[in-house]
mmCIF file of C-alpha atoms in Angstrom:
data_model
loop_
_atom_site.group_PDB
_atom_site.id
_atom_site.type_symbol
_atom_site.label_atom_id
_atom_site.label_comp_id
_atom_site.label_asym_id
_atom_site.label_seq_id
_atom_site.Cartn_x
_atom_site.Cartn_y
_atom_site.Cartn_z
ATOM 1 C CA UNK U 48 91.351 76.191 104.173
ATOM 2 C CA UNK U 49 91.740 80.056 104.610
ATOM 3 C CA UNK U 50 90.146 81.696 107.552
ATOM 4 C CA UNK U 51 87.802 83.593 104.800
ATOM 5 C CA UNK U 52 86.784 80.057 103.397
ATOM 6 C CA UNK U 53 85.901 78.984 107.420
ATOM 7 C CA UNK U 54 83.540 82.287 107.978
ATOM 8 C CA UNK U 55 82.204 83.097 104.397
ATOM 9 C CA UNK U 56 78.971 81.946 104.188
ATOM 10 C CA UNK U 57 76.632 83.056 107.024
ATOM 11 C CA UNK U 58 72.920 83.066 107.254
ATOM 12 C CA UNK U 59 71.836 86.046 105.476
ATOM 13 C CA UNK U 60 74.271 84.703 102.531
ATOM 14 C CA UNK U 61 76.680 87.419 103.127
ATOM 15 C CA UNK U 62 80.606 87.465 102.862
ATOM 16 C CA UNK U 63 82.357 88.503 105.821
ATOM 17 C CA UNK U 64 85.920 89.727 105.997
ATOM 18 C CA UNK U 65 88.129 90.422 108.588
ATOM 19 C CA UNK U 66 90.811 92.856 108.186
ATOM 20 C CA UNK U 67 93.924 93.631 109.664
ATOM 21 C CA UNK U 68 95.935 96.992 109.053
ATOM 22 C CA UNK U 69 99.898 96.771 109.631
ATOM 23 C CA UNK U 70 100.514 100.117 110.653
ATOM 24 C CA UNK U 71 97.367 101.464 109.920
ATOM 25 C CA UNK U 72 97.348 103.956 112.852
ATOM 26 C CA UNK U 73 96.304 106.910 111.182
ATOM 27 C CA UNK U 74 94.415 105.128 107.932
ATOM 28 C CA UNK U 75 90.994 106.132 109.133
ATOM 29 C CA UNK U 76 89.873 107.262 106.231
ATOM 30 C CA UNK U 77 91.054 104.369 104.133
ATOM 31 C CA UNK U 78 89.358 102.200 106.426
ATOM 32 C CA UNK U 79 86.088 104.081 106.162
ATOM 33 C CA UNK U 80 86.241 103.521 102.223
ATOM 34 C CA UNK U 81 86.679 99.942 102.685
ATOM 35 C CA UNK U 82 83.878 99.503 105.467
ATOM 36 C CA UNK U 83 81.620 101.942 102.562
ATOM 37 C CA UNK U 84 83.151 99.016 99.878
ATOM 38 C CA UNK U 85 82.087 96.048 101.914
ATOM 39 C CA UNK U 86 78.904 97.468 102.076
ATOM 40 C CA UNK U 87 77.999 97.918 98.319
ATOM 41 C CA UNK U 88 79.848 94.389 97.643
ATOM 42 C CA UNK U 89 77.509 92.803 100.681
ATOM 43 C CA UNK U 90 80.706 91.815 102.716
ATOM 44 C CA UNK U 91 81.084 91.991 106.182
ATOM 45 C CA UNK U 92 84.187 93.582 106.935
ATOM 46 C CA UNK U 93 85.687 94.010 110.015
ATOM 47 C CA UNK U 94 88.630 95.689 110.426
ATOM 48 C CA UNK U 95 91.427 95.264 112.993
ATOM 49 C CA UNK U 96 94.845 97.357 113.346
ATOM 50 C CA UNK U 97 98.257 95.643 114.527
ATOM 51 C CA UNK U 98 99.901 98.337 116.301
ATOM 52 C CA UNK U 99 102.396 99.306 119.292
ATOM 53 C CA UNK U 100 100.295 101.005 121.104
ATOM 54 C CA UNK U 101 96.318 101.147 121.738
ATOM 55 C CA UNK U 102 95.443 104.885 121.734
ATOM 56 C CA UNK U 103 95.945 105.090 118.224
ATOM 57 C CA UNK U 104 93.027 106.833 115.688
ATOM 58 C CA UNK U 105 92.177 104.123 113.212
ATOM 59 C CA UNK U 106 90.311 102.407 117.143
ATOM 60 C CA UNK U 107 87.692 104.540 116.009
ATOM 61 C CA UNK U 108 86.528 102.000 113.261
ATOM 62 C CA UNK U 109 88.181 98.741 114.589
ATOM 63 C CA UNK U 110 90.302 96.786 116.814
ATOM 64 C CA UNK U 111 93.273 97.528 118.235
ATOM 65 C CA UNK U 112 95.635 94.572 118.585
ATOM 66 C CA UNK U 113 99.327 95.111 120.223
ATOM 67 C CA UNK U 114 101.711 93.615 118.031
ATOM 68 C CA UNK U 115 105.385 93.490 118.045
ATOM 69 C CA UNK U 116 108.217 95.682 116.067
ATOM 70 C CA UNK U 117 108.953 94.867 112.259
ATOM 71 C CA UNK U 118 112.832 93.803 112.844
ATOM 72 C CA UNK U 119 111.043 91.263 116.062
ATOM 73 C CA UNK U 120 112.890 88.052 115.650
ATOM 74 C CA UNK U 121 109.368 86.361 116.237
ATOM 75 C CA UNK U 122 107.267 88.457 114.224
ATOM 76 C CA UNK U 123 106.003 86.071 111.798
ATOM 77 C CA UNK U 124 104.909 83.770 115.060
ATOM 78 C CA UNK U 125 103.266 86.378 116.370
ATOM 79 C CA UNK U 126 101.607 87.600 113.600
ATOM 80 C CA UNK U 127 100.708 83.879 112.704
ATOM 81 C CA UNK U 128 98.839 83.743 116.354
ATOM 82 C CA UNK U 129 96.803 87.235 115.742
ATOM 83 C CA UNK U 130 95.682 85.720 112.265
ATOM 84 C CA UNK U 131 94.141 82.380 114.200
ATOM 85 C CA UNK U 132 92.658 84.426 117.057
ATOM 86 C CA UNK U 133 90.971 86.449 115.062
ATOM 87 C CA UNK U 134 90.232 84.892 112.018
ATOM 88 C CA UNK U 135 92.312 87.201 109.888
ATOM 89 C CA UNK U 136 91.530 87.083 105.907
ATOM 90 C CA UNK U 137 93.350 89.810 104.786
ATOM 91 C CA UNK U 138 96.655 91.691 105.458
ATOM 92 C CA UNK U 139 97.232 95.279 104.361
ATOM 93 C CA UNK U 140 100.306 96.951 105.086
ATOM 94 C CA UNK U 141 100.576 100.942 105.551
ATOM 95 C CA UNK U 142 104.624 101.072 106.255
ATOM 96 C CA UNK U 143 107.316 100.185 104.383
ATOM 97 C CA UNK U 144 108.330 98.003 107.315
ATOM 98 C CA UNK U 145 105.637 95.942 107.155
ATOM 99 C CA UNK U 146 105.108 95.421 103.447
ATOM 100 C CA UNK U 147 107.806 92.835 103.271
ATOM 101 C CA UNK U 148 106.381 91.015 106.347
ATOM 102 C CA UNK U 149 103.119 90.592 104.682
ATOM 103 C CA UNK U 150 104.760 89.025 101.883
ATOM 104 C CA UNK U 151 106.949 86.423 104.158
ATOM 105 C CA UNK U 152 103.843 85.779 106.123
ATOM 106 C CA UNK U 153 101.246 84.838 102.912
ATOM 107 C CA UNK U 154 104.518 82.672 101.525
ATOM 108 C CA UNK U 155 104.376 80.721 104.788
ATOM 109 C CA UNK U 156 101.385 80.059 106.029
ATOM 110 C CA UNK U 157 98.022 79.831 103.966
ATOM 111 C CA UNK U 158 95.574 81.046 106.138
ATOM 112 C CA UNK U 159 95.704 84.973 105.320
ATOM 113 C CA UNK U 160 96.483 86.917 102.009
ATOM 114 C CA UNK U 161 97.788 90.003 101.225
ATOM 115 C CA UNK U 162 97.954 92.374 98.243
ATOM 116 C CA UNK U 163 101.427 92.958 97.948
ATOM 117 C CA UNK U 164 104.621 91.600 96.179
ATOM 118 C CA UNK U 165 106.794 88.941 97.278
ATOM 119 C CA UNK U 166 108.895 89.698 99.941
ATOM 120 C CA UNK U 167 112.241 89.462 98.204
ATOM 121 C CA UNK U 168 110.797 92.281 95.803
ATOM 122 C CA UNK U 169 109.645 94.484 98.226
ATOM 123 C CA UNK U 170 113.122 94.479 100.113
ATOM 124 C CA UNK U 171 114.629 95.433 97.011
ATOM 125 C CA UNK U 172 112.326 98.199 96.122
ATOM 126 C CA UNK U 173 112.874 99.402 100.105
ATOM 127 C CA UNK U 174 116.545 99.159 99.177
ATOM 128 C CA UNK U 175 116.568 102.520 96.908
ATOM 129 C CA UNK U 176 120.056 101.658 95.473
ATOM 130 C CA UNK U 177 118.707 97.874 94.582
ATOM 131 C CA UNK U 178 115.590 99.198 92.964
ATOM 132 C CA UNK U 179 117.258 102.405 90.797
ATOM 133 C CA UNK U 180 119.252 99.541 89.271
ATOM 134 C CA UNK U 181 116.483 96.950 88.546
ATOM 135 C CA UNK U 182 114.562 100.421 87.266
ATOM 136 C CA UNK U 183 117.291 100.667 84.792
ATOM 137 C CA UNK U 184 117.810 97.229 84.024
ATOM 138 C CA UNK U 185 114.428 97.221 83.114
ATOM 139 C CA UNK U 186 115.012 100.172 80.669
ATOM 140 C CA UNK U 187 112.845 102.948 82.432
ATOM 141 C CA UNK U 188 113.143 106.059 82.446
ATOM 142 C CA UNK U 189 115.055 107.703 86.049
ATOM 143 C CA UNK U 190 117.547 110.622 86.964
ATOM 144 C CA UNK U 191 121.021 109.794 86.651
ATOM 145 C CA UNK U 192 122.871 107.814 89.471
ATOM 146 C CA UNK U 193 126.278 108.691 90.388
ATOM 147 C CA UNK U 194 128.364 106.233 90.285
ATOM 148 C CA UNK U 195 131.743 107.499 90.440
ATOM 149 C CA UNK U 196 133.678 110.212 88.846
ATOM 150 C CA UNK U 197 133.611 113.864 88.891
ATOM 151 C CA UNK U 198 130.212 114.993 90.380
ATOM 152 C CA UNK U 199 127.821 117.041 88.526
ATOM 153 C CA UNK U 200 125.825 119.410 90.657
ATOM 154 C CA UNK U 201 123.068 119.638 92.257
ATOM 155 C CA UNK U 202 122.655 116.286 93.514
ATOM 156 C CA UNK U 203 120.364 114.683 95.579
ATOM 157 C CA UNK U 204 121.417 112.204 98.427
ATOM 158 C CA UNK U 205 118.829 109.882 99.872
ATOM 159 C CA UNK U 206 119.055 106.947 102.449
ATOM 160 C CA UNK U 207 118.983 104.208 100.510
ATOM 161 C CA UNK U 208 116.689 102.149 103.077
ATOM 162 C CA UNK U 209 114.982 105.957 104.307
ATOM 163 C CA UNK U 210 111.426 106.820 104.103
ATOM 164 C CA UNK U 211 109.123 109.577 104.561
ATOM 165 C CA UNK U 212 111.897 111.746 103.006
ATOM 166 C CA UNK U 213 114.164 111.442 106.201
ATOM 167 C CA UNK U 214 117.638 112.300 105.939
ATOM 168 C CA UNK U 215 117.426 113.586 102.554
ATOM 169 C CA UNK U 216 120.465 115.933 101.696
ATOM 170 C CA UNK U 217 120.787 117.405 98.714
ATOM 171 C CA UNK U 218 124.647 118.554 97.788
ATOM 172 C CA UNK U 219 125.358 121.763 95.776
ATOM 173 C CA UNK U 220 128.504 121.710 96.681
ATOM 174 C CA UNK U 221 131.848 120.355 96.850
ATOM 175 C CA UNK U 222 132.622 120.270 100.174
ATOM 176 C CA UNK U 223 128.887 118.692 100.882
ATOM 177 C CA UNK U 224 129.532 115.976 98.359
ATOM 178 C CA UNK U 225 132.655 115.220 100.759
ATOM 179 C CA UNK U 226 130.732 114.794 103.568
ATOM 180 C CA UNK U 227 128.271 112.225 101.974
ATOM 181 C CA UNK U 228 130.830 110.751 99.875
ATOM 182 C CA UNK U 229 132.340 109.009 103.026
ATOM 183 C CA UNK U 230 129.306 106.977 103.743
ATOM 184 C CA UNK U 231 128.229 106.747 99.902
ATOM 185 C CA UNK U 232 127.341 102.986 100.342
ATOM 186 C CA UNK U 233 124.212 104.350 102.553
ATOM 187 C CA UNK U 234 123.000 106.291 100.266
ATOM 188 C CA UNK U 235 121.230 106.687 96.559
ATOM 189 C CA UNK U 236 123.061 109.873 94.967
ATOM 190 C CA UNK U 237 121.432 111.044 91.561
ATOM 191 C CA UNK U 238 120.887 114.398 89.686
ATOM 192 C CA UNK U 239 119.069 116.971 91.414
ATOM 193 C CA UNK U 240 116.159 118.889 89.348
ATOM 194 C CA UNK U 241 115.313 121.934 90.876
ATOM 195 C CA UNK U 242 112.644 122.812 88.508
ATOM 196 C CA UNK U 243 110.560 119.505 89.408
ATOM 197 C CA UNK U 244 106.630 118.649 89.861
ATOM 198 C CA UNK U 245 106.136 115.563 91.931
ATOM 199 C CA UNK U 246 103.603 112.824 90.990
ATOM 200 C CA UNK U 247 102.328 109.880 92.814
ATOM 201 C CA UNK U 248 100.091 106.984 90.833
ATOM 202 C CA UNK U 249 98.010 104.710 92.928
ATOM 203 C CA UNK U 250 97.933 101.069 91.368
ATOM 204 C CA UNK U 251 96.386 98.140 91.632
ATOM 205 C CA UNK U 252 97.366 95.013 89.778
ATOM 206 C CA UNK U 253 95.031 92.073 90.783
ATOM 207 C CA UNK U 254 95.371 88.189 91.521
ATOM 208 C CA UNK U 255 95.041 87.431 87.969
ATOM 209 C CA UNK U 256 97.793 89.860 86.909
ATOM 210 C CA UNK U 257 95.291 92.652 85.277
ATOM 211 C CA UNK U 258 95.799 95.994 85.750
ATOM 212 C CA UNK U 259 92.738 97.284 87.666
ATOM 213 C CA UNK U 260 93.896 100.804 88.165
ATOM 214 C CA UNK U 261 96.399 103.373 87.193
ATOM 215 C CA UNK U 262 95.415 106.813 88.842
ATOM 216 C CA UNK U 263 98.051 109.909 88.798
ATOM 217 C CA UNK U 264 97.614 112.318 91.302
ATOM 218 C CA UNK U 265 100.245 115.506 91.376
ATOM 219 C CA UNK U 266 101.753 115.913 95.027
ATOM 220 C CA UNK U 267 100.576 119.723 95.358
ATOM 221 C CA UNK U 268 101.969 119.734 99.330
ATOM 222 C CA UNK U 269 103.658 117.178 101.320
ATOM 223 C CA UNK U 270 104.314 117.601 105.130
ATOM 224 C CA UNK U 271 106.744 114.714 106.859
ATOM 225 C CA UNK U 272 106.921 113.234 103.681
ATOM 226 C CA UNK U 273 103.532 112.537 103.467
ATOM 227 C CA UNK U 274 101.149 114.361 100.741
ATOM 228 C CA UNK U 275 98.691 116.607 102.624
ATOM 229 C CA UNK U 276 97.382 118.498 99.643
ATOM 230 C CA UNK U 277 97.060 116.371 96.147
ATOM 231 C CA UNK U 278 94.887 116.496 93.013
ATOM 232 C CA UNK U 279 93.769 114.261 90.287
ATOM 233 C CA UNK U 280 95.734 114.812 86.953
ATOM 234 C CA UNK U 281 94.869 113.990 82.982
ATOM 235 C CA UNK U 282 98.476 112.965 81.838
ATOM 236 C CA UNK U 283 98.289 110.063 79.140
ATOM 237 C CA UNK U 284 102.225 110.305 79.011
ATOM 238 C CA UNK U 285 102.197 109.125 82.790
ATOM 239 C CA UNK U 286 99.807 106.746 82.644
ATOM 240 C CA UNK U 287 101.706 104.967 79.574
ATOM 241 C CA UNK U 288 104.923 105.349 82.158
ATOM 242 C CA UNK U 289 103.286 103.653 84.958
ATOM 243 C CA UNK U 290 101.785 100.577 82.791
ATOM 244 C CA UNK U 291 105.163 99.948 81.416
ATOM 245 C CA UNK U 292 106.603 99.841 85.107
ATOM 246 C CA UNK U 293 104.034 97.687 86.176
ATOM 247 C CA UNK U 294 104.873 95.414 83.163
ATOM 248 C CA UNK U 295 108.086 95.156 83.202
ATOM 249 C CA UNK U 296 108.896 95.015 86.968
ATOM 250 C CA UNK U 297 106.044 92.132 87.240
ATOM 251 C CA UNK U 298 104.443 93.767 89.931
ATOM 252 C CA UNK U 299 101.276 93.237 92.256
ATOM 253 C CA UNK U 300 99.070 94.513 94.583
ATOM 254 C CA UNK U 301 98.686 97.188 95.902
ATOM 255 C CA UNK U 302 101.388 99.920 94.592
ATOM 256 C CA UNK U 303 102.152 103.420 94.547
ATOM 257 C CA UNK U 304 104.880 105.024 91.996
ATOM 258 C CA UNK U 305 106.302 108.049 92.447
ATOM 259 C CA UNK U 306 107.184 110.644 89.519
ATOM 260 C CA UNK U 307 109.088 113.330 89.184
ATOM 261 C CA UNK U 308 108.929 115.732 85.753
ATOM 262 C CA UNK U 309 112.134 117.818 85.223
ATOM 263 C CA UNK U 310 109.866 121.395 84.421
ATOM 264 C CA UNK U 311 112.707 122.594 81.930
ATOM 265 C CA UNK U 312 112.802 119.926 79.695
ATOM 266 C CA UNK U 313 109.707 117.940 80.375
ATOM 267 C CA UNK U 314 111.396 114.717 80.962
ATOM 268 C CA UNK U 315 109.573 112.513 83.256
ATOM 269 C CA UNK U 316 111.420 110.097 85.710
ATOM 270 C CA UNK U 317 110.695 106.960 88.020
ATOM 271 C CA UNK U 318 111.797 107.765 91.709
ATOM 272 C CA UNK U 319 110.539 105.051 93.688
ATOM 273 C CA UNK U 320 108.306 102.353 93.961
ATOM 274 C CA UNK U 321 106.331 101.727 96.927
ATOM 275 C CA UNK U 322 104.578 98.141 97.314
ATOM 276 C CA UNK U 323 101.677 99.560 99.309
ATOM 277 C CA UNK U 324 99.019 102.037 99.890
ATOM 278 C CA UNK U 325 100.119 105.756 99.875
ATOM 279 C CA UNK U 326 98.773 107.735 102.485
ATOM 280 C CA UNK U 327 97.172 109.886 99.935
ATOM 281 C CA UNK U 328 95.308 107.068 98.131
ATOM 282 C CA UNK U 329 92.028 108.375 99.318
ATOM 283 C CA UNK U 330 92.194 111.064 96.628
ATOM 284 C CA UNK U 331 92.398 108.391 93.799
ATOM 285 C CA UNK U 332 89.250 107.082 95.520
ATOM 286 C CA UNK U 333 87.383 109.857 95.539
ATOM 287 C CA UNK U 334 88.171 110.382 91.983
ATOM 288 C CA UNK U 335 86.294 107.162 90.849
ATOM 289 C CA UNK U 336 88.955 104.050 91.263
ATOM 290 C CA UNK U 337 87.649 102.381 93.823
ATOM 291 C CA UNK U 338 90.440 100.302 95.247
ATOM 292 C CA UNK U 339 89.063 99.789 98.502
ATOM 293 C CA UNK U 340 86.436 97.457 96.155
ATOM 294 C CA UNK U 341 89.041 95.549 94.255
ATOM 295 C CA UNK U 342 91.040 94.370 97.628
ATOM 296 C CA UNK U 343 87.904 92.647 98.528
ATOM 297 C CA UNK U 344 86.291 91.388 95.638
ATOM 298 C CA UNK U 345 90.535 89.840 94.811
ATOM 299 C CA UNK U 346 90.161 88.489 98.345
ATOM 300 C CA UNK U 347 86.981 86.922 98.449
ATOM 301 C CA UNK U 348 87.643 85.469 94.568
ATOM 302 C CA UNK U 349 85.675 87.456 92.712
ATOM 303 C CA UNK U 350 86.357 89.533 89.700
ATOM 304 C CA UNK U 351 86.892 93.045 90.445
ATOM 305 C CA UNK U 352 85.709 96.100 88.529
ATOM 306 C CA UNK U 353 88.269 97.675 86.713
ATOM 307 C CA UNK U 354 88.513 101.828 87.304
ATOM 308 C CA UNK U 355 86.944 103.805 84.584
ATOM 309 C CA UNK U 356 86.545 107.176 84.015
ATOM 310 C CA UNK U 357 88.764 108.367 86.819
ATOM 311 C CA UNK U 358 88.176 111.805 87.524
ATOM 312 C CA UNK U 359 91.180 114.514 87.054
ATOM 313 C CA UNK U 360 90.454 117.474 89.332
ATOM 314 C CA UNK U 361 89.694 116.288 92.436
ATOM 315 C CA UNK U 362 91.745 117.654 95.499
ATOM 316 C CA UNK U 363 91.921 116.528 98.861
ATOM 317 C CA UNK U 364 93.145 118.649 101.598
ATOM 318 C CA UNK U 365 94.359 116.626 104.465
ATOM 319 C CA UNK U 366 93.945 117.643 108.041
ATOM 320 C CA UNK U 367 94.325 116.617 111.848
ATOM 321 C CA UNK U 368 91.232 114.829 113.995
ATOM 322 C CA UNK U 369 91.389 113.967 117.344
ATOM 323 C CA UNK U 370 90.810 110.744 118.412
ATOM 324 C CA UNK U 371 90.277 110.988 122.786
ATOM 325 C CA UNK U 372 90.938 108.404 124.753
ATOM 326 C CA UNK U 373 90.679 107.650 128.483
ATOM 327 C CA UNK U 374 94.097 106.315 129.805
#
């Protein structure tokens, strides 16, 4: 019996939910949309965050619960104890650390669940060398990989376990390409496009397999590798791209693709796949699909809504809030 199953059913014959963010420091406006969601769906939700430190924004709509690191040899332990203390339901990862401890928790124990992939998919889709070849293998469409050979510049170098576009390099340059070529193993080297629009689509593939939501968004700024400025786009060619992904690669959950488009010749390419919420996902929200929605109505069992008339156009402009504290 799942923690939801124990708490469900309470006297005014509401749901109630409880929530916990892994790495969720900064989601505050994510959670706000889900709180909003709960609402509507008459669900209790509470919401908790599993963090390294306390003073951390997203205590300004729940709990903050100190947790350990990702690579913790007792993680899963730990993580099992939080779940019982607090009668955990549901598990939603925000880093790409924690997506693939999400997925080893909900295979182990059965008292939580988690919309996210299994965790021997999600460390191949953190492993960006792993996932360009399953990408291929799966006959989509991506920039070329170099694999050996004479190099054809530009190129793009990226740490092939990096995020948040850290330690990104890319190589114009023979004497550059000698540089990265001596740790090549670390990294995922492909053709650069300097003429290039960036896309993200926000996903979400339910329980049952059905594809609840495919919303593009075009990354119009990104600061730390995160999208601070990003609009809803009309682009049928994308949307076929990103079904055809989610088919082939089997995927589940929460997800968030990333696109490029090669502006000289109009080809568009798979970068990465990222088993999670984006930090930008609000915008698809705002637009119409209503994710926050179909993580609770797949947690609770019930059929969720799926997004309709998603609406291309709308921006959000991300900025800083503080969040004070008295330490």
């Amino acid at each position: 019996m799942t923690n939801m199953e124990k708490h469900s059913d309470d006297t005014g014959g509401r749901k109630s939910l409880n929530v916990l963010f892994l790495g969720g420091a900064k989601r505050v406006s994510f959670g706000r949309k889900l709180l909003e969601a709960g609402e509507r769906l008459g669900i209790d939700v509470k919401i908790y965050s599993y963090e390294l430190e306390a003073e951390v924004p997203v205590a300004l709509i729940g709990g903050v619960i100190i947790g350990r690191r990702w690579n913790a040899s007792d993680i899963l332990d730990h993580l099992h104890q939080v779940v019982g203390a607090y009668h955990i339901d549901v598990l939603l990862p925000f880093v790409d650390g924690a997506i693939s401890i999400a997925g080893a928790y909900v295979a182990t124990y059965s008292d939580a669940w988690a919309p996210v992939v299994s965790s021997g998919k999600a460390d191949t889709l953190f492993d960006k060398v792993l996932s360009a070849r399953e990408f291929e293998a799966a006959g989509l469409d991506i920039p070329q990989t170099y694999t050996g050979g004479r190099p054809v510049f530009p190129l793009i170098a990226k740490p092939r376990r990096g995020s948040a576009s850290k330690g990104i390099h890319v190589i114009d340059g023979v004497n550059e390409f000698k540089k990265i070529s001596k740790i090549a193993d670390e990294y995922l080297i492909q053709t650069y496009y300097p003429e290039r629009e960036e896309y993200t689509v926000d996903c979400y593939i339910s329980r049952r397999g059905e594809t609840l939501c495919i919303s593009p968004r075009k990354r119009v700024e990104v600061v730390g590798g995160e999208v601070s400025r990003s609009v809803t786009v009309d682009y049928p060619e994308l949307l076929e791209a990103s079904a055809r992904a989610i088919e082939r690669l089997g995927l589940r959950g929460a997800i968030t693709l990333q696109y490029l488009r090669d502006m000289t010749t109009n080809r568009l390419m798979l970068m990465e796949i990222n088993p999670r919420l984006g930090g930008g996902v609000v915008c698809s929200i705002h637009a119409g699909a209503d994710i926050p929605a179909m993580i609770l109505s797949d947690a609770v069992g019930d059929v969720a809504e799926k997004a309709t008339g998603i609406r291309p156009g709308t921006m959000i402009c991300r900025y800083f809030e503080e969040a004070v504290f008295n330490v």
